[in-house]
Short mmCIF file of C-alpha atoms in Angstrom, two decimals:
data_model
loop_
_atom_site.label_atom_id
_atom_site.label_comp_id
_atom_site.label_asym_id
_atom_site.label_seq_id
_atom_site.Cartn_x
_atom_site.Cartn_y
_atom_site.Cartn_z
CA MET A 1 18.73 30.76 -100.81
CA THR A 2 18.39 30.32 -97.04
CA LEU A 3 20.18 27.20 -95.89
CA LYS A 4 19.86 25.58 -92.52
CA ILE A 5 23.13 23.73 -92.13
CA ILE A 6 22.84 20.63 -90.00
CA VAL A 7 26.04 18.77 -90.91
CA LYS A 8 28.89 20.93 -92.15
CA GLY A 9 31.23 20.22 -95.06
CA LYS A 10 32.09 20.81 -98.68
CA ALA A 11 30.78 18.81 -101.61
CA LYS A 12 30.64 18.89 -105.38
CA GLY A 13 28.46 16.81 -107.63
CA LYS A 14 25.41 16.39 -109.81
CA ILE A 15 21.99 16.92 -108.26
CA MET A 16 19.85 13.81 -108.20
CA LYS A 17 16.40 14.98 -107.27
CA SER A 18 13.50 12.80 -106.21
CA ASN A 19 9.91 13.71 -105.53
CA ASN A 20 9.51 10.74 -103.19
CA PRO A 21 10.67 10.40 -99.59
CA ILE A 22 13.29 7.68 -98.99
CA ASN A 23 13.23 4.75 -96.56
CA PHE A 24 16.99 4.08 -96.56
CA LEU A 25 16.71 0.67 -94.91
CA GLY A 26 14.12 -0.71 -97.27
CA ALA A 27 14.91 1.12 -100.48
CA VAL A 28 18.69 1.56 -100.74
CA ASP A 29 21.29 -1.18 -101.15
CA LYS A 30 23.89 -0.39 -98.49
CA LYS A 31 26.80 -1.78 -100.53
CA THR A 32 26.13 -0.27 -103.95
CA GLY A 33 23.90 2.71 -103.20
CA ILE A 34 21.38 1.52 -105.79
CA ILE A 35 17.68 2.18 -105.12
CA ARG A 36 15.98 -1.22 -105.11
CA ASP A 37 12.37 -0.20 -104.34
CA ASN A 38 10.58 -0.63 -107.67
CA LYS A 39 7.85 1.81 -106.58
CA HIS A 40 10.39 4.62 -106.11
CA ASP A 41 10.94 7.21 -108.84
CA MET A 42 14.71 6.64 -108.58
CA PHE A 43 14.45 2.83 -108.95
CA GLN A 44 17.75 1.32 -110.16
CA LYS A 45 19.64 4.61 -109.92
CA SER A 46 22.64 4.95 -107.61
CA VAL A 47 23.00 7.59 -104.89
CA LYS A 48 26.81 7.31 -105.01
CA ASP A 49 28.61 10.69 -105.19
CA VAL A 50 25.47 12.69 -106.09
CA ILE A 51 23.98 15.66 -104.30
CA LEU A 52 20.87 13.82 -103.15
CA VAL A 53 17.84 16.10 -103.06
CA PHE A 54 14.64 14.55 -101.67
CA PRO A 55 11.75 15.71 -99.47
CA HIS A 56 12.70 13.76 -96.33
CA GLY A 57 13.53 10.34 -94.93
CA ILE A 58 10.83 7.92 -93.82
CA GLY A 59 10.48 4.57 -92.09
CA SER A 60 13.02 2.51 -90.25
CA SER A 61 15.21 3.97 -87.54
CA VAL A 62 17.97 1.64 -88.80
CA GLY A 63 18.17 3.68 -92.02
CA ALA A 64 20.82 5.67 -90.14
CA TYR A 65 23.09 2.60 -90.30
CA THR A 66 22.40 2.28 -94.03
CA ILE A 67 23.73 5.81 -94.54
CA TYR A 68 26.78 5.05 -92.39
CA SER A 69 27.34 1.81 -94.35
CA LEU A 70 27.08 3.65 -97.69
CA LYS A 71 29.86 5.97 -96.53
CA SER A 72 32.03 3.06 -95.35
CA ASN A 73 31.48 1.28 -98.66
CA GLY A 74 32.32 4.35 -100.76
CA SER A 75 28.77 4.52 -102.14
CA ALA A 76 27.37 7.48 -100.21
CA PRO A 77 25.92 10.67 -101.67
CA ALA A 78 28.34 13.65 -101.59
CA ALA A 79 25.69 15.66 -99.70
CA MET A 80 21.97 15.55 -98.93
CA ILE A 81 19.36 18.31 -99.12
CA CYS A 82 15.84 17.92 -97.68
CA THR A 83 12.88 20.10 -96.75
CA LYS A 84 12.06 18.25 -93.54
CA ALA A 85 14.16 16.52 -90.92
CA ASP A 86 13.92 12.81 -90.26
CA LEU A 87 16.18 11.67 -87.44
CA SER A 88 17.47 8.62 -89.33
CA VAL A 89 18.82 10.74 -92.16
CA VAL A 90 20.11 13.51 -89.89
CA SER A 91 21.93 11.18 -87.49
CA GLY A 92 23.25 8.98 -90.31
CA CYS A 93 24.75 12.04 -92.02
CA ALA A 94 26.10 13.37 -88.71
CA LEU A 95 27.92 10.13 -87.96
CA ALA A 96 29.15 9.63 -91.53
CA ASN A 97 30.16 13.28 -91.99
CA ILE A 98 27.96 13.76 -95.03
CA PRO A 99 26.97 17.44 -95.41
CA PHE A 100 23.24 17.77 -94.69
CA ILE A 101 21.17 20.87 -95.37
CA LEU A 102 17.53 21.79 -94.83
CA VAL A 103 15.95 24.21 -97.30
CA SER A 104 12.54 25.86 -97.71
CA GLN A 105 10.03 24.45 -100.20
CA ASP A 106 10.66 27.36 -102.61
CA ASP A 107 14.41 26.82 -102.55
CA TYR A 108 13.83 23.08 -102.93
CA ASP A 109 11.74 23.72 -106.03
CA SER A 110 14.55 25.83 -107.53
CA LEU A 111 17.03 22.92 -107.41
CA THR A 112 17.16 21.13 -110.76
CA ASP A 113 17.88 17.47 -111.35
CA GLY A 114 21.15 16.96 -113.22
CA ASP A 115 22.67 20.37 -112.38
CA GLU A 116 26.31 20.35 -111.34
CA VAL A 117 26.64 22.18 -107.99
CA THR A 118 29.23 23.01 -105.33
CA ILE A 119 28.19 23.12 -101.69
CA ASP A 120 30.16 25.04 -99.10
CA THR A 121 28.45 25.09 -95.72
CA GLU A 122 31.00 27.59 -94.28
CA ALA A 123 29.98 30.12 -96.93
CA GLU A 124 26.35 28.91 -96.59
CA LYS A 125 26.09 28.58 -100.35
CA ILE A 126 24.98 26.20 -103.06
CA LEU A 127 26.61 27.32 -106.33
CA MET B 1 20.23 24.90 -79.46
CA GLU B 2 21.45 25.96 -76.00
CA LEU B 3 23.93 23.59 -74.38
CA THR B 4 25.07 23.56 -70.78
CA LYS B 5 28.79 24.08 -70.07
CA ASP B 6 29.26 20.34 -69.54
CA GLU B 7 27.45 19.48 -72.77
CA GLU B 8 29.51 22.04 -74.66
CA ALA B 9 32.72 20.59 -73.26
CA ALA B 10 31.65 17.04 -74.16
CA LEU B 11 30.87 18.19 -77.70
CA LYS B 12 34.40 19.57 -77.95
CA GLY B 13 35.77 16.19 -76.94
CA GLU B 14 36.80 17.01 -73.38
CA SER B 15 34.96 13.97 -72.01
CA GLY B 16 36.36 11.54 -74.58
CA GLU B 17 35.72 10.34 -78.09
CA THR B 18 32.55 8.36 -77.30
CA LEU B 19 30.67 11.22 -75.67
CA GLN B 20 31.86 13.64 -78.34
CA LEU B 21 30.32 11.37 -80.97
CA ALA B 22 27.10 11.06 -78.97
CA TYR B 23 26.78 14.83 -78.52
CA ARG B 24 27.53 15.43 -82.19
CA ILE B 25 24.51 13.27 -83.03
CA LEU B 26 22.28 14.90 -80.39
CA VAL B 27 23.20 18.40 -81.55
CA ALA B 28 22.58 17.59 -85.23
CA THR B 29 19.19 15.99 -84.52
CA GLY B 30 18.32 18.79 -82.10
CA GLU B 31 19.20 21.56 -84.57
CA ALA B 32 17.30 19.81 -87.35
CA THR B 33 14.14 19.60 -85.23
CA ASP B 34 14.39 23.11 -83.70
CA ALA B 35 14.89 21.80 -80.17
CA GLU B 36 15.97 24.53 -77.76
CA LYS B 37 17.79 22.21 -75.34
CA LEU B 38 18.55 18.64 -74.34
CA VAL B 39 16.40 16.99 -71.67
CA PRO B 40 17.11 13.96 -69.45
CA ILE B 41 15.54 10.67 -70.49
CA LYS B 42 14.88 7.61 -68.32
CA TRP B 43 14.91 4.76 -70.83
CA ALA B 44 16.49 4.23 -74.22
CA HIS B 45 15.46 1.55 -76.70
CA VAL B 46 18.00 1.10 -79.48
CA SER B 47 17.66 -0.42 -82.92
CA GLY B 48 20.49 -1.60 -85.15
CA VAL B 49 21.07 -5.01 -83.59
CA ASN B 50 20.41 -7.33 -86.54
CA TYR B 51 23.55 -8.03 -88.61
CA ASN B 52 21.29 -8.36 -91.64
CA THR B 53 20.44 -4.65 -91.41
CA ILE B 54 23.61 -2.98 -90.12
CA GLY B 55 26.15 -5.11 -92.00
CA ASP B 56 29.93 -5.08 -91.61
CA ALA B 57 30.16 -1.31 -91.22
CA GLY B 58 27.67 -1.40 -88.34
CA GLU B 59 29.33 -4.41 -86.70
CA GLU B 60 32.75 -2.71 -86.81
CA PHE B 61 31.33 0.59 -85.55
CA LEU B 62 29.74 -1.09 -82.51
CA SER B 63 32.79 -3.21 -81.80
CA HIS B 64 34.96 -0.08 -81.73
CA LEU B 65 32.43 1.98 -79.77
CA SER B 66 31.86 -0.67 -77.09
CA LYS B 67 35.53 -0.60 -76.06
CA ASN B 68 34.93 2.65 -74.17
CA ALA B 69 31.17 3.14 -73.98
CA LYS B 70 28.69 2.48 -71.18
CA VAL B 71 24.98 3.28 -71.18
CA LYS B 72 23.85 5.79 -68.55
CA VAL B 73 20.15 4.82 -68.39
CA GLN B 74 18.09 1.61 -68.72
CA THR B 75 18.66 0.55 -72.32
CA THR B 76 16.78 -2.21 -74.11
CA VAL B 77 17.61 -3.52 -77.58
CA ASN B 78 15.73 -4.47 -80.75
CA PRO B 79 15.62 -8.01 -82.25
CA MET B 80 18.71 -9.57 -83.77
CA GLY B 81 18.92 -11.94 -86.74
CA TYR B 82 17.99 -15.33 -85.27
CA ASP B 83 17.09 -17.42 -82.22
CA ILE B 84 20.30 -19.12 -81.09
CA ASP B 85 18.30 -22.15 -79.84
CA ASN B 86 17.11 -23.12 -83.31
CA VAL B 87 19.40 -21.27 -85.72
CA SER B 88 20.83 -24.61 -86.87
CA ASN B 89 17.41 -25.45 -88.41
CA TYR B 90 17.86 -22.59 -90.84
CA ASN B 91 20.32 -22.19 -93.62
CA LEU B 92 22.47 -19.44 -92.13
CA ASP B 93 26.22 -19.31 -92.76
CA GLU B 94 28.92 -19.30 -90.08
CA GLU B 95 30.03 -15.81 -91.04
CA PHE B 96 26.59 -14.37 -90.28
CA ILE B 97 26.52 -16.02 -86.87
CA LYS B 98 30.03 -14.82 -86.07
CA LYS B 99 29.17 -11.21 -86.93
CA GLN B 100 25.83 -11.35 -85.13
CA GLU B 101 27.54 -12.68 -81.99
CA SER B 102 30.04 -9.82 -82.17
CA ILE B 103 27.15 -7.32 -82.27
CA ARG B 104 25.42 -9.05 -79.37
CA LYS B 105 28.63 -8.86 -77.32
CA SER B 106 29.18 -5.19 -78.17
CA TYR B 107 25.75 -4.27 -76.82
CA GLU B 108 26.29 -6.46 -73.77
CA LYS B 109 29.62 -4.71 -73.09
CA MET B 110 27.90 -1.34 -73.18
CA GLY B 111 25.53 -2.52 -70.44
CA THR B 112 22.28 -2.92 -72.35
CA ILE B 113 19.52 -5.35 -71.35
CA PRO B 114 19.50 -8.28 -73.85
CA SER B 115 15.76 -7.94 -74.58
CA PHE B 116 16.03 -8.44 -78.38
CA SER B 117 12.47 -7.24 -78.76
CA CYS B 118 10.61 -4.65 -80.83
CA ILE B 119 7.79 -4.51 -78.25
CA PRO B 120 9.57 -3.24 -75.12
CA TYR B 121 6.28 -1.61 -74.08
CA GLU B 122 4.73 -5.04 -73.66
CA ILE B 123 7.46 -6.80 -71.69
CA PHE B 124 8.86 -4.15 -69.32
CA ASP B 125 7.19 -2.15 -66.54
CA LEU B 126 6.31 1.26 -67.93
CA PRO B 127 7.41 4.41 -66.11
CA GLU B 128 4.83 6.96 -64.98
CA LYS B 129 2.86 9.12 -67.40
CA ASP B 130 4.76 11.80 -69.35
CA THR B 131 8.19 10.28 -68.63
CA GLN B 132 10.74 11.21 -71.29
CA VAL B 133 12.21 8.14 -73.02
CA SER B 134 14.16 7.64 -76.24
CA PHE B 135 12.82 4.90 -78.49
CA ALA B 136 14.28 4.12 -81.90
CA GLU B 137 12.17 1.19 -83.14
CA THR B 138 9.42 3.01 -85.00
CA ASN B 139 6.43 0.90 -83.92
CA ALA B 140 7.57 1.25 -80.30
CA ALA B 141 8.11 5.02 -80.50
CA ILE B 142 4.63 5.51 -81.96
CA TYR B 143 3.07 3.07 -79.50
CA VAL B 144 4.50 4.66 -76.35
CA ASN B 145 3.72 8.20 -77.55
CA SER B 146 0.15 7.33 -78.58
CA ILE B 147 -0.95 4.59 -76.18
CA SER B 148 1.38 4.50 -73.14
CA ASN B 149 1.48 8.26 -72.44
CA LEU B 150 5.29 8.38 -72.54
CA LYS B 151 7.22 10.92 -74.60
CA THR B 152 9.84 10.23 -77.24
CA ASN B 153 11.05 11.60 -80.53
CA LYS B 154 10.75 9.19 -83.43
CA GLU B 155 14.39 8.41 -82.74
CA SER B 156 16.88 6.81 -85.09
CA ALA B 157 19.25 3.97 -84.21
CA PHE B 158 22.04 6.51 -83.61
CA SER B 159 20.02 9.15 -81.80
CA ALA B 160 18.64 6.55 -79.35
CA LEU B 161 22.16 5.17 -78.87
CA ALA B 162 23.42 8.71 -78.20
CA SER B 163 20.60 9.09 -75.66
CA ALA B 164 21.59 5.80 -74.00
CA LEU B 165 25.21 6.98 -73.65
CA THR B 166 24.40 10.48 -72.37
CA GLY B 167 20.98 10.04 -70.73
CA LYS B 168 19.72 12.95 -72.86
CA SER B 169 17.74 13.77 -75.97
CA PRO B 170 16.71 16.91 -77.89
CA TYR B 171 13.53 18.56 -76.60
CA SER B 172 11.75 18.42 -79.95
CA ASP B 173 8.02 18.80 -80.64
CA LEU B 174 6.90 15.24 -79.85
CA ARG B 175 8.33 15.62 -76.33
CA LYS B 176 6.16 18.67 -75.64
CA ASP B 177 2.43 18.83 -75.07
CA LEU B 178 1.61 20.06 -78.52
CA ASP B 179 -1.36 17.87 -79.25
CA SER B 180 -2.64 19.71 -82.27
CA PRO B 181 -1.82 17.69 -85.38
CA ASN B 182 -2.46 19.59 -88.62
CA LEU B 183 -4.18 16.58 -90.20
CA THR B 184 -7.16 14.40 -89.30
CA ILE B 185 -7.67 11.07 -91.00
CA ARG B 186 -11.30 9.95 -91.00
CA MET B 187 -11.57 6.18 -90.85
CA LYS B 188 -14.56 5.27 -93.03
CA LEU B 189 -14.51 1.49 -92.64
CA ASP B 190 -16.64 -0.22 -90.02
CA ASN B 191 -15.34 -2.99 -87.78
CA PRO B 192 -11.79 -2.99 -89.13
CA ASN B 193 -9.55 -5.97 -88.43
CA GLU B 194 -5.85 -5.66 -87.59
CA LEU B 195 -4.83 -5.77 -91.27
CA ASP B 196 -7.21 -2.90 -92.13
CA LEU B 197 -5.77 -0.87 -89.26
CA GLY B 198 -2.21 -1.66 -90.36
CA MET B 199 -3.14 -0.29 -93.78
CA LEU B 200 -4.69 2.77 -92.12
CA GLY B 201 -1.37 3.29 -90.31
CA PHE B 202 0.59 2.91 -93.55
CA PHE B 203 -1.74 5.40 -95.27
CA ALA B 204 -1.51 7.87 -92.38
CA GLY B 205 2.29 7.64 -92.26
CA LYS B 206 2.49 8.58 -95.92
CA ILE B 207 0.61 11.84 -95.60
CA ALA B 208 1.01 12.95 -91.98
CA ASP B 209 3.66 15.22 -90.59
CA SER B 210 5.12 14.45 -87.13
CA SER B 211 1.72 13.66 -85.57
CA VAL B 212 -1.80 12.89 -86.78
CA ARG B 213 -5.35 12.77 -85.48
CA ILE B 214 -7.48 9.73 -86.38
CA SER B 215 -11.26 9.82 -86.09
CA GLY B 216 -13.74 6.98 -86.51
CA VAL B 217 -11.69 4.35 -84.70
CA ASN B 218 -13.03 3.25 -81.36
CA LYS B 219 -11.22 1.03 -78.97
CA MET B 220 -8.59 -1.16 -80.59
CA ASP B 221 -7.29 -4.40 -79.15
CA ARG B 222 -3.53 -4.71 -78.67
CA ARG B 223 -3.03 -6.65 -81.92
CA SER B 224 -4.71 -3.88 -83.93
CA CYS B 225 -2.82 -1.16 -82.09
CA LYS B 226 0.51 -2.79 -82.79
CA SER B 227 -0.44 -3.30 -86.42
CA LEU B 228 -1.38 0.36 -86.83
CA CYS B 229 1.88 1.51 -85.20
CA GLY B 230 3.94 -0.86 -87.35
CA GLY B 231 2.30 0.34 -90.57
CA MET B 232 2.64 4.00 -89.66
CA GLY B 233 6.31 3.66 -88.73
CA THR B 234 7.13 1.98 -92.02
CA SER B 235 5.74 4.54 -94.43
CA GLY B 236 6.44 7.87 -92.84
CA ARG B 237 8.07 10.14 -90.32
CA CYS B 238 4.99 10.44 -88.13
CA GLY B 239 5.70 9.59 -84.47
CA LYS B 240 2.32 9.88 -82.78
CA PHE B 241 -1.42 9.49 -83.35
CA ILE B 242 -4.35 10.71 -81.32
CA LEU B 243 -7.70 8.92 -81.50
CA ASP B 244 -10.27 11.68 -81.38
CA ASP B 245 -13.76 11.97 -82.86
CA LYS B 246 -14.16 15.68 -82.13
CA ASP B 247 -14.43 17.85 -85.21
CA ALA B 248 -10.93 19.27 -85.08
CA ASP B 249 -9.87 22.39 -86.90
CA SER B 250 -7.43 20.70 -89.28
CA GLU B 251 -7.16 19.37 -92.79
CA LYS B 252 -9.25 16.20 -93.19
CA VAL B 253 -8.59 13.19 -95.39
CA ASP B 254 -10.81 10.10 -95.65
CA PHE B 255 -9.50 6.56 -95.48
CA ASP B 256 -12.16 4.64 -97.37
CA LYS B 257 -12.44 1.41 -99.35
CA GLU B 258 -10.77 2.93 -102.38
CA GLU B 259 -7.75 4.22 -100.45
CA MET B 260 -7.44 0.90 -98.64
CA LYS B 261 -7.44 -1.00 -101.93
CA LYS B 262 -4.57 1.17 -103.18
CA ILE B 263 -2.47 0.30 -100.12
CA TYR B 264 -3.44 -3.36 -100.41
CA ASP B 265 -2.44 -3.47 -104.07
CA GLU B 266 0.87 -1.79 -103.26
CA LEU B 267 1.83 -4.33 -100.57
CA ASN B 268 0.03 -7.53 -101.60
CA THR B 269 2.08 -8.94 -104.48
CA THR B 270 0.87 -12.54 -104.75
CA ASP B 271 -2.13 -14.76 -104.01
CA SER B 272 -0.12 -17.83 -103.14
CA SER B 273 2.54 -18.58 -100.57
CA ASP B 274 4.68 -21.37 -99.19
CA LEU B 275 5.20 -19.89 -95.73
CA ILE B 276 3.22 -18.00 -93.08
CA THR B 277 4.83 -15.52 -90.68
CA LEU B 278 3.19 -13.98 -87.63
CA GLY B 279 4.91 -11.20 -85.76
CA SER B 280 6.17 -7.87 -86.86
CA PRO B 281 5.82 -6.41 -84.32
CA GLN B 282 6.67 -9.55 -82.30
CA LEU B 283 3.68 -11.28 -80.69
CA GLY B 284 2.88 -10.74 -77.03
CA LEU B 285 1.37 -13.17 -74.54
CA GLU B 286 -2.27 -12.26 -75.29
CA GLU B 287 -1.66 -12.85 -78.97
CA LEU B 288 -0.07 -16.26 -78.33
CA SER B 289 -2.97 -17.14 -76.05
CA ASP B 290 -5.51 -16.09 -78.72
CA LEU B 291 -3.69 -18.01 -81.39
CA THR B 292 -3.57 -21.13 -79.22
CA SER B 293 -7.37 -20.99 -78.82
CA MET B 294 -7.94 -20.30 -82.52
CA LEU B 295 -5.81 -23.30 -83.50
CA LYS B 296 -7.60 -25.81 -81.28
CA GLY B 297 -8.07 -29.00 -83.29
CA LYS B 298 -6.40 -27.48 -86.35
CA SER B 299 -2.96 -27.55 -87.88
CA PHE B 300 -1.26 -25.43 -90.53
CA LYS B 301 -1.03 -26.78 -94.07
CA LYS B 302 2.31 -25.03 -94.58
CA ARG B 303 5.20 -23.80 -92.48
CA CYS B 304 4.27 -21.07 -90.00
CA MET B 305 6.97 -19.00 -88.26
CA ILE B 306 5.95 -17.14 -85.10
CA PHE B 307 8.17 -14.40 -83.67
CA CYS B 308 8.02 -13.30 -80.03
CA PRO B 309 10.34 -11.96 -77.31
CA ARG B 310 12.19 -14.59 -75.24
CA ALA B 311 10.46 -13.37 -72.08
CA ILE B 312 7.10 -14.13 -73.72
CA GLN B 313 8.26 -17.50 -75.02
CA ASN B 314 9.31 -18.51 -71.49
CA GLN B 315 5.84 -17.64 -70.18
CA ALA B 316 4.16 -19.39 -73.10
CA LEU B 317 6.12 -22.54 -72.34
CA LYS B 318 4.93 -22.57 -68.73
CA LEU B 319 1.31 -21.91 -69.74
CA GLY B 320 1.31 -24.76 -72.26
CA TYR B 321 0.84 -22.52 -75.33
CA THR B 322 4.16 -23.58 -76.84
CA LYS B 323 3.20 -27.25 -76.88
CA GLU B 324 -0.17 -26.50 -78.51
CA LEU B 325 1.33 -24.14 -81.10
CA GLU B 326 4.06 -26.61 -82.02
CA ARG B 327 1.46 -29.33 -82.36
CA ALA B 328 -0.34 -27.11 -84.86
CA GLY B 329 2.87 -26.86 -86.89
CA CYS B 330 4.23 -23.52 -85.70
CA GLU B 331 7.95 -22.79 -85.46
CA ILE B 332 8.39 -20.40 -82.52
CA LEU B 333 11.37 -18.06 -82.61
CA SER B 334 12.65 -15.68 -79.93
CA ASP B 335 15.04 -12.71 -80.12
CA CYS B 336 14.28 -12.03 -83.81
CA CYS B 337 11.41 -10.90 -86.04
CA THR B 338 9.88 -11.18 -89.54
CA CYS B 339 11.09 -7.72 -90.32
CA LEU B 340 14.54 -7.95 -91.97
CA THR B 341 14.98 -11.59 -91.01
CA PRO B 342 17.84 -13.40 -92.74
CA LEU B 343 15.91 -16.67 -92.23
CA ILE B 344 13.58 -16.08 -95.18
CA ASP B 345 15.37 -16.17 -98.49
CA LYS B 346 14.02 -15.85 -102.01
CA LYS B 347 16.10 -18.90 -102.97
CA ASN B 348 13.94 -21.05 -100.69
CA VAL B 349 10.69 -19.12 -100.42
CA ASP B 350 8.54 -17.66 -103.20
CA GLY B 351 5.73 -16.11 -101.25
CA VAL B 352 4.88 -15.35 -97.62
CA THR B 353 1.42 -14.98 -96.11
CA THR B 354 1.29 -12.50 -93.22
CA ASN B 355 -1.04 -10.05 -91.46
CA SER B 356 1.82 -7.60 -90.93
CA ILE B 357 2.02 -4.46 -93.05
CA LYS B 358 5.47 -3.69 -91.73
CA GLY B 359 6.59 -7.25 -92.44
CA ALA B 360 5.10 -7.06 -95.95
CA TYR B 361 7.03 -3.92 -96.89
CA TYR B 362 10.41 -5.26 -95.79
CA LEU B 363 9.84 -8.84 -97.00
CA LYS B 364 9.27 -7.42 -100.47
CA ASN B 365 11.94 -4.71 -100.50
CA SER B 366 14.70 -6.30 -98.45
CA ASN B 367 14.18 -10.08 -98.74
CA GLY B 368 12.83 -9.87 -102.27
CA VAL B 369 9.97 -12.31 -101.66
CA ASP B 370 6.34 -11.82 -102.65
CA VAL B 371 3.72 -11.19 -100.01
CA ASN B 372 0.15 -12.33 -99.55
CA LEU B 373 -1.73 -10.22 -97.00
CA LYS B 374 -4.53 -11.68 -94.87
CA PRO B 375 -5.93 -10.91 -91.42
CA LEU B 376 -5.17 -13.52 -88.76
CA SER B 377 -8.74 -14.85 -88.71
CA LYS B 378 -8.53 -15.59 -92.43
CA ILE B 379 -5.04 -17.10 -92.13
CA VAL B 380 -6.36 -19.57 -89.55
CA GLU B 381 -9.52 -20.24 -91.57
CA GLU B 382 -7.83 -20.78 -94.94
CA GLU B 383 -4.37 -22.10 -94.12
CA THR B 384 -5.21 -24.85 -91.63
CA LYS B 385 -6.78 -28.28 -91.87
#
């Protein structure tokens, strides 16, 4: 797997994989980490402590603050993996020190929802 | 990404904690978008001003940051949560006002211009063509890239703030002259109103990459342009559109009646409402002038909140629009906007009528109220007596 590491770090957790992009400001509760957009395929699930795998961020530029707030409130994902970069997600992860990785579409497709994985950006590996 | 010696040193922390943080953000966003370097920017527009959106964590972050941070370039700011002149008319608690005032002061301390507007392109003099700027607010980033001939990434609240503090931004694709979007959307509806164009923007944002070509749309008035930009910014990561009827060599997708109905059904959640809101993006002077003419001899049958920048409200007062609009039952608010307003609460409001696609998305998802979508002409026709 070829990883493009944007924010370094180590993380361990269960993959929560979505087929839909995420508008963090509109769709995620910044206190609890629960997805509140009833049109989203992860509606009512929480992003807390998971390895969040989704295509990319969309929408509001303030979504970066939502990610920072999630971290401050102890409800942030352990790491995020996307195929495309959205500056809200990238900068939110950079400020909150949440490991953030870009992967190719093929590698994205090989990640399975529910799998327990360990991420080590120094070793450039998802195990 | 290549950094200069000074940038490298700042990233290591040799120029202090604030600049280290700013460069960390610029390097992450630059690496993620394959930028080869940082370039100077002349104007930053930051979002993340409304306490309702950034919360306690954001308020504390800004309070800490502002102790040692000063902006290096002209920096304007997005709307906050209320208009201080009439906040007492709304049911907002003391705690909210205290936190919002702290945020306002933090930005002031950093040297920003207290514009509290999501339409900086309409209230400030624009720099010359091709000037590099750094705009966070999505409708504004798309507007200045597509209409005003300026160049910006579709920045985030933090990347624009980092640009404000350093005067720099990653040289990513939208800043270059790469005007070859890989997708063309063919507008198939004749004589679209601003609501139709907002839905076109929302549709385009969903399927476009970082830029998109739109064919079949001729000249748009400012209201329609703003609506399109607002819709596009809400649904996607696209930061620029090009209106072009030439048969471009790219994938083509039609926006027809059927596609429009899907977007309408996604965002229109009720047929009734107890409140009207106009503005998201905030209204400019032309729009207030239009509305004043449209409302001649009429008054709203229900509450109508109008959001505009303070600079516009001051002009409207002098021109007599304010008096006319208030006579027609409008509540005019400065410094804030429909989008993410704490002034509309599902405890007091069941449904909101608006012509704003951006407003509709956030009213539903953040405020939890139902939305009834109508173009302005229909709002005036059906909601006044």
